[in-house]
Coordinates of C-alpha atoms and ligand atoms in Angstrom, one line a residue:
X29 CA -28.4 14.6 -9.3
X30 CA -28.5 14.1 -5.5
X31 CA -29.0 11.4 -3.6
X32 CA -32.1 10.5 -2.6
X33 CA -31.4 10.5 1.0
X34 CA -28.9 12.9 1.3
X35 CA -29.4 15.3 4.1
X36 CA -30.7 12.5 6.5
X37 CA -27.6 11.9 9.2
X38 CA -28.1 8.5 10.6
X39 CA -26.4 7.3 14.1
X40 CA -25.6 3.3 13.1
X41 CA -25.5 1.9 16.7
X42 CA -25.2 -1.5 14.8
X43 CA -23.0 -4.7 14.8
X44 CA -23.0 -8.0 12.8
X45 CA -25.3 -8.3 9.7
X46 CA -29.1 -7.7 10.2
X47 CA -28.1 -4.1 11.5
X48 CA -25.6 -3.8 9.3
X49 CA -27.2 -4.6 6.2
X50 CA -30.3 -2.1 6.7
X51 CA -27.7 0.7 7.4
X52 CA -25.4 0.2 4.2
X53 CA -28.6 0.3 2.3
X54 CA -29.7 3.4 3.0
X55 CA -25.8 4.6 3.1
X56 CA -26.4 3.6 -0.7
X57 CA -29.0 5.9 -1.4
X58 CA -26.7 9.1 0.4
X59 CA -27.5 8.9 4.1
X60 CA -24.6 10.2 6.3
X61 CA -24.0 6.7 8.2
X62 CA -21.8 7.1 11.1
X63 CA -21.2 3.8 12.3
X64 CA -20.2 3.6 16.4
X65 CA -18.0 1.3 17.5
X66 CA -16.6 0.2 20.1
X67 CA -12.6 1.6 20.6
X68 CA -9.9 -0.8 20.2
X69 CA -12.4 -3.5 18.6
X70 CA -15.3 -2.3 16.9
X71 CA -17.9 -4.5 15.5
X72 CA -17.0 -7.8 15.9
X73 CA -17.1 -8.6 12.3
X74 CA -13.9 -6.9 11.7
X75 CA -11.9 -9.6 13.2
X76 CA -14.3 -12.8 12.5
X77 CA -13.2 -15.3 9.3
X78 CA -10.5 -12.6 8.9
X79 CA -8.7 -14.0 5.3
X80 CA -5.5 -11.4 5.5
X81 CA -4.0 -10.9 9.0
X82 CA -4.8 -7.6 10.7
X83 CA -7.0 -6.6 8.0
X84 CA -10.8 -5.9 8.4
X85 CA -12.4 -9.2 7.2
X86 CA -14.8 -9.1 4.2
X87 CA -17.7 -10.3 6.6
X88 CA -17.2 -6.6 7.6
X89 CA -16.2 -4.7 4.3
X90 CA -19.3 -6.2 2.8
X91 CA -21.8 -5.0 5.0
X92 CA -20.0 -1.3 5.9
X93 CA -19.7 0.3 2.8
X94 CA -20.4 3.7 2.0
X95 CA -20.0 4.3 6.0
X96 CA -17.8 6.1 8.1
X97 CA -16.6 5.1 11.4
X98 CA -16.4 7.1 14.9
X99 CA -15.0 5.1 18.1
X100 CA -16.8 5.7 21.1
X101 CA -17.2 4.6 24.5
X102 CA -20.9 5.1 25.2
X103 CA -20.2 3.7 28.5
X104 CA -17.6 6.2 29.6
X105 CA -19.1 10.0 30.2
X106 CA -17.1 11.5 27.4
X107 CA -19.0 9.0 24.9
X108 CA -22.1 9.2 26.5
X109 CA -21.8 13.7 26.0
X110 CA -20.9 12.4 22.2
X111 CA -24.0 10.6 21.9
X112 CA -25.9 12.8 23.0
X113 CA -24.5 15.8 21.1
X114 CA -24.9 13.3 17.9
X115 CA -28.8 12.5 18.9
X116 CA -29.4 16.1 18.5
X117 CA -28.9 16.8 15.2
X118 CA -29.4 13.4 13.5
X119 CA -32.7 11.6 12.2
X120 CA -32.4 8.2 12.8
X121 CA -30.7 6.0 15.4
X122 CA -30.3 2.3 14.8
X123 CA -29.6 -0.6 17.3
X124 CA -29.0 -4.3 17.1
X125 CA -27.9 -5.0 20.1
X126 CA -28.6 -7.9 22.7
X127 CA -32.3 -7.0 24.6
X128 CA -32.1 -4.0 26.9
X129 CA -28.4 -2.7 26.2
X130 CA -29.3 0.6 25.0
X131 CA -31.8 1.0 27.8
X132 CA -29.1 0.0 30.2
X133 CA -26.2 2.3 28.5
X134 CA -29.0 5.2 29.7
X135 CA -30.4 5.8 26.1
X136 CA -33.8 4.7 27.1
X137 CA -36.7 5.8 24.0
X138 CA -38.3 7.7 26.8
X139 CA -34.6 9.7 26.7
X140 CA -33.8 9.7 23.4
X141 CA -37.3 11.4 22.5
X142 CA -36.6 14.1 25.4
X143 CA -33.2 15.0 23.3
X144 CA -34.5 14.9 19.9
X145 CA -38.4 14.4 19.3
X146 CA -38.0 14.3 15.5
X147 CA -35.6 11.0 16.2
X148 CA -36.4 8.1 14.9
X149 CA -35.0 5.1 17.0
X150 CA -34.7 1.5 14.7
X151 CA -34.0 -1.7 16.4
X152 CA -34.0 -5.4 15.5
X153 CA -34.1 -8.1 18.0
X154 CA -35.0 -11.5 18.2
X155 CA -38.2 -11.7 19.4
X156 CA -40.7 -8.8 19.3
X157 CA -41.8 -6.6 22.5
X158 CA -43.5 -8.8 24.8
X159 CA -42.9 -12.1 23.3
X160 CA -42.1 -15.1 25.9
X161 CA -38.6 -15.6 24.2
X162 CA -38.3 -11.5 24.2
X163 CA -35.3 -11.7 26.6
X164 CA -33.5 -13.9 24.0
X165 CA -30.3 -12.8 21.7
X166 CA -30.5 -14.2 18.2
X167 CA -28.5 -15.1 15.8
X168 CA -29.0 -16.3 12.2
X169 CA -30.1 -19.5 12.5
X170 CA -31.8 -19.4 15.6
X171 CA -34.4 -17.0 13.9
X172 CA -34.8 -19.0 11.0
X173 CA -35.7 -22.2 13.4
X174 CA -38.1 -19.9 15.4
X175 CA -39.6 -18.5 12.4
X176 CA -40.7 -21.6 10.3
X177 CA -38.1 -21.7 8.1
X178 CA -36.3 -24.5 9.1
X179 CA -39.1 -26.7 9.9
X180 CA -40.3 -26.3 6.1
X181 CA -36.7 -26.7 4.1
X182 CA -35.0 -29.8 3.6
X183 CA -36.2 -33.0 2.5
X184 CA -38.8 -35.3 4.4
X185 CA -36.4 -38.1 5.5
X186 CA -34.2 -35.1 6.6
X187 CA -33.5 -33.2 10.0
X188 CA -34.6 -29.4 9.9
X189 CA -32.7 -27.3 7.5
X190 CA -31.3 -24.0 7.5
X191 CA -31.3 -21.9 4.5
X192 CA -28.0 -20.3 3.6
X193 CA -29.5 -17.1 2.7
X194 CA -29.7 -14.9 5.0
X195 CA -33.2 -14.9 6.5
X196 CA -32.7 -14.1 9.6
X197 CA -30.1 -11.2 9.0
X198 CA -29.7 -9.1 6.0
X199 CA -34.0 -9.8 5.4
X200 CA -34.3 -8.7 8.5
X201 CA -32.1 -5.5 8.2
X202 CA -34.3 -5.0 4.7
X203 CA -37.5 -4.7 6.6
X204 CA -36.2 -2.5 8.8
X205 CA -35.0 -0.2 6.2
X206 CA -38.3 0.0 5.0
X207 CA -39.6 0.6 8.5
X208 CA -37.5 3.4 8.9
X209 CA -38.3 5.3 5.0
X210 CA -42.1 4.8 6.4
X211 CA -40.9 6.8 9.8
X212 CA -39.2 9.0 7.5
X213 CA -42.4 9.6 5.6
X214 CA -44.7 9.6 8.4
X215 CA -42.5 12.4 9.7
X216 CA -42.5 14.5 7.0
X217 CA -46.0 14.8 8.0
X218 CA -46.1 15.3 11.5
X219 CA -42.9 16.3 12.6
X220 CA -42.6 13.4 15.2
X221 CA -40.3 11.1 15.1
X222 CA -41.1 7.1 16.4
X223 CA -39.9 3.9 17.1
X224 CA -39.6 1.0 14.6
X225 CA -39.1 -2.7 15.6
X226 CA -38.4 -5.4 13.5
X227 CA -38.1 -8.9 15.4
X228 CA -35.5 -11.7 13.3
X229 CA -38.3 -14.4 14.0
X230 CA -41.4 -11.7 12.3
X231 CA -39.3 -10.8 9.5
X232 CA -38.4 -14.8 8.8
X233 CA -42.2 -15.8 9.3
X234 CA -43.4 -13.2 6.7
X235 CA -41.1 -14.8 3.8
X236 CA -42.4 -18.2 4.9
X237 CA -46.4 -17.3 4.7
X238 CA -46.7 -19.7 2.4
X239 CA -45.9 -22.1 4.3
X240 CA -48.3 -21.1 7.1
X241 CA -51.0 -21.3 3.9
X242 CA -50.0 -24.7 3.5
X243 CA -50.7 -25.4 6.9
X244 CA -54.2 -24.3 7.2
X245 CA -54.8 -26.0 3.6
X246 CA -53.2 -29.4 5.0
X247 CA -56.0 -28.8 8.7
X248 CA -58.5 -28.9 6.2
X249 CA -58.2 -31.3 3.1
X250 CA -55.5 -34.0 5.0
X251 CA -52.9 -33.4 2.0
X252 CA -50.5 -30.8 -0.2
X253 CA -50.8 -31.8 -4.1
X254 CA -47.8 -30.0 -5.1
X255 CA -45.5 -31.5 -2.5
X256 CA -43.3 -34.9 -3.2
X257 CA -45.0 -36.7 -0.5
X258 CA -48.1 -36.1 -2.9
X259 CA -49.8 -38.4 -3.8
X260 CA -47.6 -41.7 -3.0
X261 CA -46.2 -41.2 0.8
X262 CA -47.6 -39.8 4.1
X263 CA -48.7 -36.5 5.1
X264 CA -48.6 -35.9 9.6
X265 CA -50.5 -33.0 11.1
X266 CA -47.7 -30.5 10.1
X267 CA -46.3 -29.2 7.1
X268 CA -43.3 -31.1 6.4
X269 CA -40.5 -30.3 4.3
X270 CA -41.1 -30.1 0.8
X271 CA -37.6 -30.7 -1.1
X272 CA -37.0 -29.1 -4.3
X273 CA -40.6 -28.8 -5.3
X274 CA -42.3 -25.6 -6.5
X275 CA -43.9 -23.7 -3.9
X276 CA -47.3 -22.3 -6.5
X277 CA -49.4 -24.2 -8.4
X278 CA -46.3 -25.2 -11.1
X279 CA -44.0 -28.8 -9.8
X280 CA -40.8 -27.8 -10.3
X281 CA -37.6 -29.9 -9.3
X282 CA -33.9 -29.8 -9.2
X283 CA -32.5 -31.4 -12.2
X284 CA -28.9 -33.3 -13.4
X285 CA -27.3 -32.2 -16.5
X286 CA -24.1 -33.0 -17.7
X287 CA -21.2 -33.9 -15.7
X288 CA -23.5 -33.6 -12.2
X289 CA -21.2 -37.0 -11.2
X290 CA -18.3 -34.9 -10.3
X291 CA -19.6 -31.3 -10.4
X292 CA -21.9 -30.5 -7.5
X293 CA -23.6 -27.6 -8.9
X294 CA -24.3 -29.2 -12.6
X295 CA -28.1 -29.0 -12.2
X296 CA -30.7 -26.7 -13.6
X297 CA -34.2 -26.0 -12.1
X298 CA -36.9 -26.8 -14.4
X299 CA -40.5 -25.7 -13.8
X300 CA -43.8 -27.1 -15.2
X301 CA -45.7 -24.6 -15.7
X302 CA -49.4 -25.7 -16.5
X303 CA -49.7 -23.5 -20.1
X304 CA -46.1 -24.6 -21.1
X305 CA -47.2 -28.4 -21.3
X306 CA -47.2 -28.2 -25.0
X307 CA -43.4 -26.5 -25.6
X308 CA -41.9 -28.9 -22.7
X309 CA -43.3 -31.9 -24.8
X310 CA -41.6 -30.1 -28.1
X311 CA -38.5 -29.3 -26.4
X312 CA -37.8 -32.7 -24.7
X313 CA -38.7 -34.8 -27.9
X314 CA -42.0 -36.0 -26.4
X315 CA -45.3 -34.4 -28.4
X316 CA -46.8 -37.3 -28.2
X317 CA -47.6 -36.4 -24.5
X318 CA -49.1 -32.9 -25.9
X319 CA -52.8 -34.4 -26.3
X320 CA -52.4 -37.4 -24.3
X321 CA -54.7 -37.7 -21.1
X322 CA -52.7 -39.3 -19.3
X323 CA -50.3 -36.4 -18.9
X324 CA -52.0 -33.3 -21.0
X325 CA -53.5 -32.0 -17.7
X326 CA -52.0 -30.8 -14.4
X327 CA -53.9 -33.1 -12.1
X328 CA -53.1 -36.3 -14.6
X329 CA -49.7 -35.6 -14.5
X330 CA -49.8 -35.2 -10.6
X331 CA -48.9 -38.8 -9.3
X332 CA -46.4 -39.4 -12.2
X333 CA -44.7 -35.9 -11.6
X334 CA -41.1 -37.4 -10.8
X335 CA -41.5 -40.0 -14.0
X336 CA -41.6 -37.5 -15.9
X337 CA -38.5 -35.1 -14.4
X338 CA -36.8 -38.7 -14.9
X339 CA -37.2 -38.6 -18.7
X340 CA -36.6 -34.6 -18.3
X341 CA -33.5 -35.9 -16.9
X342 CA -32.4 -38.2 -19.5
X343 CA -32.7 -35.5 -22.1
X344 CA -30.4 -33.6 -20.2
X345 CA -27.9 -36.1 -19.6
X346 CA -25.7 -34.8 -22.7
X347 CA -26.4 -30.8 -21.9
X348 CA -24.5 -28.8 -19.6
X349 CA -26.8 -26.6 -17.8
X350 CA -26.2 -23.7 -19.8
X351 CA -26.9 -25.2 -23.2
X352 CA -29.8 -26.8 -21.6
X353 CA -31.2 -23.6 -20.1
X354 CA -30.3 -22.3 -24.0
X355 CA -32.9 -24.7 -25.6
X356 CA -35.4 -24.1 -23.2
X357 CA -35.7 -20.9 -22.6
X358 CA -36.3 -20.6 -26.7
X359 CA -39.6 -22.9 -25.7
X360 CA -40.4 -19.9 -22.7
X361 CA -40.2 -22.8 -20.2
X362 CA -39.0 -20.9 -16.2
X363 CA -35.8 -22.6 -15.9
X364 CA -32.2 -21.8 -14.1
X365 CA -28.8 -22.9 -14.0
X366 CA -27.7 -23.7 -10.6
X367 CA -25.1 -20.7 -10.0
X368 CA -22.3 -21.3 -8.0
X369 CA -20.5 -18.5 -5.7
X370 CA -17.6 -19.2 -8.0
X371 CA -20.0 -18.6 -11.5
X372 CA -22.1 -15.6 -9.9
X373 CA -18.5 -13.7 -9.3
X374 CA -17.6 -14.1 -12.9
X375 CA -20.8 -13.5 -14.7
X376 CA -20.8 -11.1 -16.9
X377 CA -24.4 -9.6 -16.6
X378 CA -24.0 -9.4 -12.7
X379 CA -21.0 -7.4 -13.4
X380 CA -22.4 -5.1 -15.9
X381 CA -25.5 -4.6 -14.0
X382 CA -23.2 -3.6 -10.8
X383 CA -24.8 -6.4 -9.0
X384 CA -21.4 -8.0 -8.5
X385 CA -19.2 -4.8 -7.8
X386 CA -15.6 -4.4 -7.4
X387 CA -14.3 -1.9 -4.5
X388 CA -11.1 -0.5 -3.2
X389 CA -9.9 -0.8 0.6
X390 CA -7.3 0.9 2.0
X391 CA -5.9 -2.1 3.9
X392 CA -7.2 -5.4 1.9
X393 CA -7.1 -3.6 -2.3
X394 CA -9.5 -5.0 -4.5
X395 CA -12.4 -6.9 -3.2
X396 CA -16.1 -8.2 -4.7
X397 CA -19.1 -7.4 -3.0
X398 CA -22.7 -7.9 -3.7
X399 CA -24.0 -4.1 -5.0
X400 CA -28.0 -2.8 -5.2
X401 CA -30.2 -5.1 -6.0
X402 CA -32.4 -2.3 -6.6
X403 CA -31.9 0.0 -9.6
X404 CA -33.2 3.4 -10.0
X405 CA -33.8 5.2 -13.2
X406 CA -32.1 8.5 -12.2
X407 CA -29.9 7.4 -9.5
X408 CA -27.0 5.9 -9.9
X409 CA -25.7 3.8 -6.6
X410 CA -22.1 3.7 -6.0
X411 CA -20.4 1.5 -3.8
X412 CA -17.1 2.9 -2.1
X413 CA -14.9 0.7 0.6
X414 CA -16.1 0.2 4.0
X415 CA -13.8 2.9 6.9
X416 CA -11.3 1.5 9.1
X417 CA -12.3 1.3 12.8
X418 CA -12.1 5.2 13.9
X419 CA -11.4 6.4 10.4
X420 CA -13.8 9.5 11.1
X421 CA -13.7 9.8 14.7
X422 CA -11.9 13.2 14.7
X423 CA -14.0 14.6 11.4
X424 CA -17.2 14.1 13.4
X425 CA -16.6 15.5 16.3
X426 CA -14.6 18.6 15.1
X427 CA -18.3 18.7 13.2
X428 CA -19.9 18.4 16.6
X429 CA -17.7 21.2 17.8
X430 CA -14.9 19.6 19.4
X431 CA -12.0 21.6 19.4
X432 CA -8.8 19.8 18.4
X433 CA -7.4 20.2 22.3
X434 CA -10.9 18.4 23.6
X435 CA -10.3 15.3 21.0
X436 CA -7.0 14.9 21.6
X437 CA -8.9 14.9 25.5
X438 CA -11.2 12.4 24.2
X439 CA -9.1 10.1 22.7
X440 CA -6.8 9.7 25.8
X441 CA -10.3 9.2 28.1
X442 CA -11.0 6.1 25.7
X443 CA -7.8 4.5 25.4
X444 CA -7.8 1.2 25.8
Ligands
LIG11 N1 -19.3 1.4 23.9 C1 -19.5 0.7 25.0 N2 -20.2 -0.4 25.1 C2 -20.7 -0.9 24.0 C3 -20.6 -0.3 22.7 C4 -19.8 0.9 22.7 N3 -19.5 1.5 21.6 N4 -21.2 -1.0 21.8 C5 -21.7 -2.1 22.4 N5 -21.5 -2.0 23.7 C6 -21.9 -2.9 24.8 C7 -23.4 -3.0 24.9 O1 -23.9 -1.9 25.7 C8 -23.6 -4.3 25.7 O2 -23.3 -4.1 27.1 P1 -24.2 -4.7 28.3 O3 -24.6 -6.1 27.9 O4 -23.2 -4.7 29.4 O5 -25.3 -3.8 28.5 C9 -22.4 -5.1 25.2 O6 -21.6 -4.3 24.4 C10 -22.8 -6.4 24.4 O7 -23.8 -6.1 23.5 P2 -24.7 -7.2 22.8 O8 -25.5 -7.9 23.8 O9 -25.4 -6.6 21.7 O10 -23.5 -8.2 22.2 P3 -23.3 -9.8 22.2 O11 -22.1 -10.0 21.5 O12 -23.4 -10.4 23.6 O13 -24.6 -10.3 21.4 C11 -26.0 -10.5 19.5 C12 -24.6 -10.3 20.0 C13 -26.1 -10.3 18.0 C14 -26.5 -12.0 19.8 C15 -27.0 -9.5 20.2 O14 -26.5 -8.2 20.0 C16 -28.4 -9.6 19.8 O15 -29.2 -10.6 20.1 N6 -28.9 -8.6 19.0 C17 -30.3 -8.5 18.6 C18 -30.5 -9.5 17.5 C19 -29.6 -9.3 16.3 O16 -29.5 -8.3 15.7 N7 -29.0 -10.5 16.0 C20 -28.4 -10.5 14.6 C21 -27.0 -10.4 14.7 S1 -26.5 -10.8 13.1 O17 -26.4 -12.5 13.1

């Protein structure tokens, strides 16, 4: 069978991870991605946290795959005539660059839309259109302070914490890929192509909603039951940062198992769920609590919460956190081992699912990278090794019409 998006040629005008990521994705499901970069450089990535000398670094085989690469100087005239000439006949355009660059490199939307109206043009930036900070290039873990993330995560006697996935970044990228399969659709339709816009700081504030529930529940009633400052320390006017604890209705904490003294990741996360009272009892040796009042409901349990994770605790003490998560997931009790990088690269079901994927590159071999997270009953994703900077620079534009004379022509205009 095809691929899903075969057919759909997409200019990827993008550098670093959020564009990036949205890009490989939909590179995934059979767009022709035809990444632009910069000659003599290319995106940045290539040469940042580089492991083996001279050879792309995985920050950029990771997010590239299933790509190929054209060099261009969309500064120079002879790019600029490329870019055009590629505008033409493609369906999607996506940026990531600092505020106003592509405006400034003369590929206004305005101009874009003259040379193709069926284009759709993608962009993230930091800030969306019009916001005071608009001006602003973003990074990471700037978006994740400006979109509530940081203020929520870490623990109360804490500084603001940043999480180390990537919120700001590759969630950001997902959006937009979404954005642009809706443009897609939309177009189908109509005909007309549009512009989609996906700011770091929206996407980071729409995983955190919860949080912005909290703090219209915490204006109102003065306190948050389910967080650890609950019911025994303070609450301010702000939602403050919660720890470990379950974010619903079900406390849930970060637990030590065996050998957590000298292995930083020997922890599981255990979850009281309301309606699995009476198997956590069972499993931890405590029925008596079952029936009891003092602990059989969710509010009597409430200010002794971490009392009981301390007995949960001492059961654990002589379980690793697999043979723990073994005896309680017989009991249907939500529960994980805390994975490290090391144990997610190994595991066997992340393997088999293709999750954790092996690929070839022509310069670095064998290397792992993180495959779909989304599975499809009739198509199959296959992850190939991200190009080498210019690797299809002469295939695409002998497709554009470029005769081998007026490369050759090209390639000496962009020498750097
Ligand atoms: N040929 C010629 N010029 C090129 C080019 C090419 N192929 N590709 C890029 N350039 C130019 C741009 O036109 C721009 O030139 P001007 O500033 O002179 O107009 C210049 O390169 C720099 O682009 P930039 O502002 O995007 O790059 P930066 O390294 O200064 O900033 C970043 C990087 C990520 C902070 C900025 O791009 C940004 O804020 N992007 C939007 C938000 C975003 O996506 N951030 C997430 C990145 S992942 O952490």
């Amino acid at each position: 069978m095809s691929k899903p998006l075969e057919g759909i040629k997409i200019i990827d005008f993008t550098h670093v991870q959020a564009g990036p990521a949205c890009t490989q994705l939909l590179a995934w499901f059979g767009a022709d991605v035809i990444k632009v970069e910069r000659p003599g450089s290319g995106d940045v990535t290539r040469s940042q946290l580089r492991d083996i000398p001279d050879v792309d670094a995985l920050y950029f085989t990771m997010l590239n795959s299933n790509k190929r690469s054209l060099t261009l100087d969309t500064k120079k005239p002879e790019g600029k005539e490329v870019l055009t000439k590629l505008i033409k006949e493609s369906d999607v355009l996506v940026e990531n660059f600092g505020p106003g660059a592509l405006d400034r490199m003369g590929f206004t939307w305005e101009h874009i839309r003259e040379l193709n109206p069926g284009m759709i043009v993608a962009s993230v930036k930091g800030f969306s259109d019009g916001h005071h900070y608009e001006d602003l290039k973003v990074y990471e873990n700037v978006a994740q302070c400006a979109g509530g993330a940081a203020s929520t995560t870490g623990f109360d006697d804490g500084p603001p914490t940043v999480s180390a996935a990537a919120l700001g970044d590759s969630n950001t990228g997902m959006h937009l890929a979404i954005g642009i399969l809706t443009a897609l659709h939309a177009r189908n339709k109509t005909g007309k192509g549009q512009k989609v816009a996906v700011s770091m700081q929206d996407s980071v504030l729409n995983l955190c909603r919860v949080k912005l529930r909290d703090q219209q529940r915490l204006d109102r009633i003065g306190y948050l039951e389910e967080y650890p400052q609950y019911p025994h320390g303070k609450f301010s006017d702000v939602v403050p940062r919660g720890g470990n604890a379950g974010g619903g209705g079900q406390p849930g904490w970060v637990l030590k198992c065996k050998g957590w003294e000298t292995d930083p990741n020997a922890y599981i996360y255990f979850t009281i769920q309301g309606h699995a009272w009476a198997p956590i009892c069972k499993a931890i040796g405590k029925e008596e609590w079952t029936n009891d009042p003092a602990y059989m409901t969710a509010q009597a349990r409430q200010d002794k919460i971490f009392d009981i994770f301390a007995v949960i605790e001492d059961w654990l003490k002589d379980k690793t956190k697999f043979e723990a998560v073994d005896i309680l997931r017989k009991f249907d009790i939500p529960c994980a081992p805390v994975m490290s990088m090391k144990e997610i690269a190994n595991d066997p079901s992340l393997r088999a699912s293709g999750t954790i994927t092996e690929v070839d590159h022509k310069a670095r071999g064998k290397y792992l990278t993180v495959g779909s997270p989304i599975k499809f009953s009739e198509t199959t994703v296959e992850i190939t090794g991200s190009p080498l900077l210019g690797e299809h620079t002469d295939e695409v534009l002998a497709s554009l019409g470029y005769s081998a004379q007026q490369i050759a022509a090209l390639h000496a205009a962009q020498a750097v």
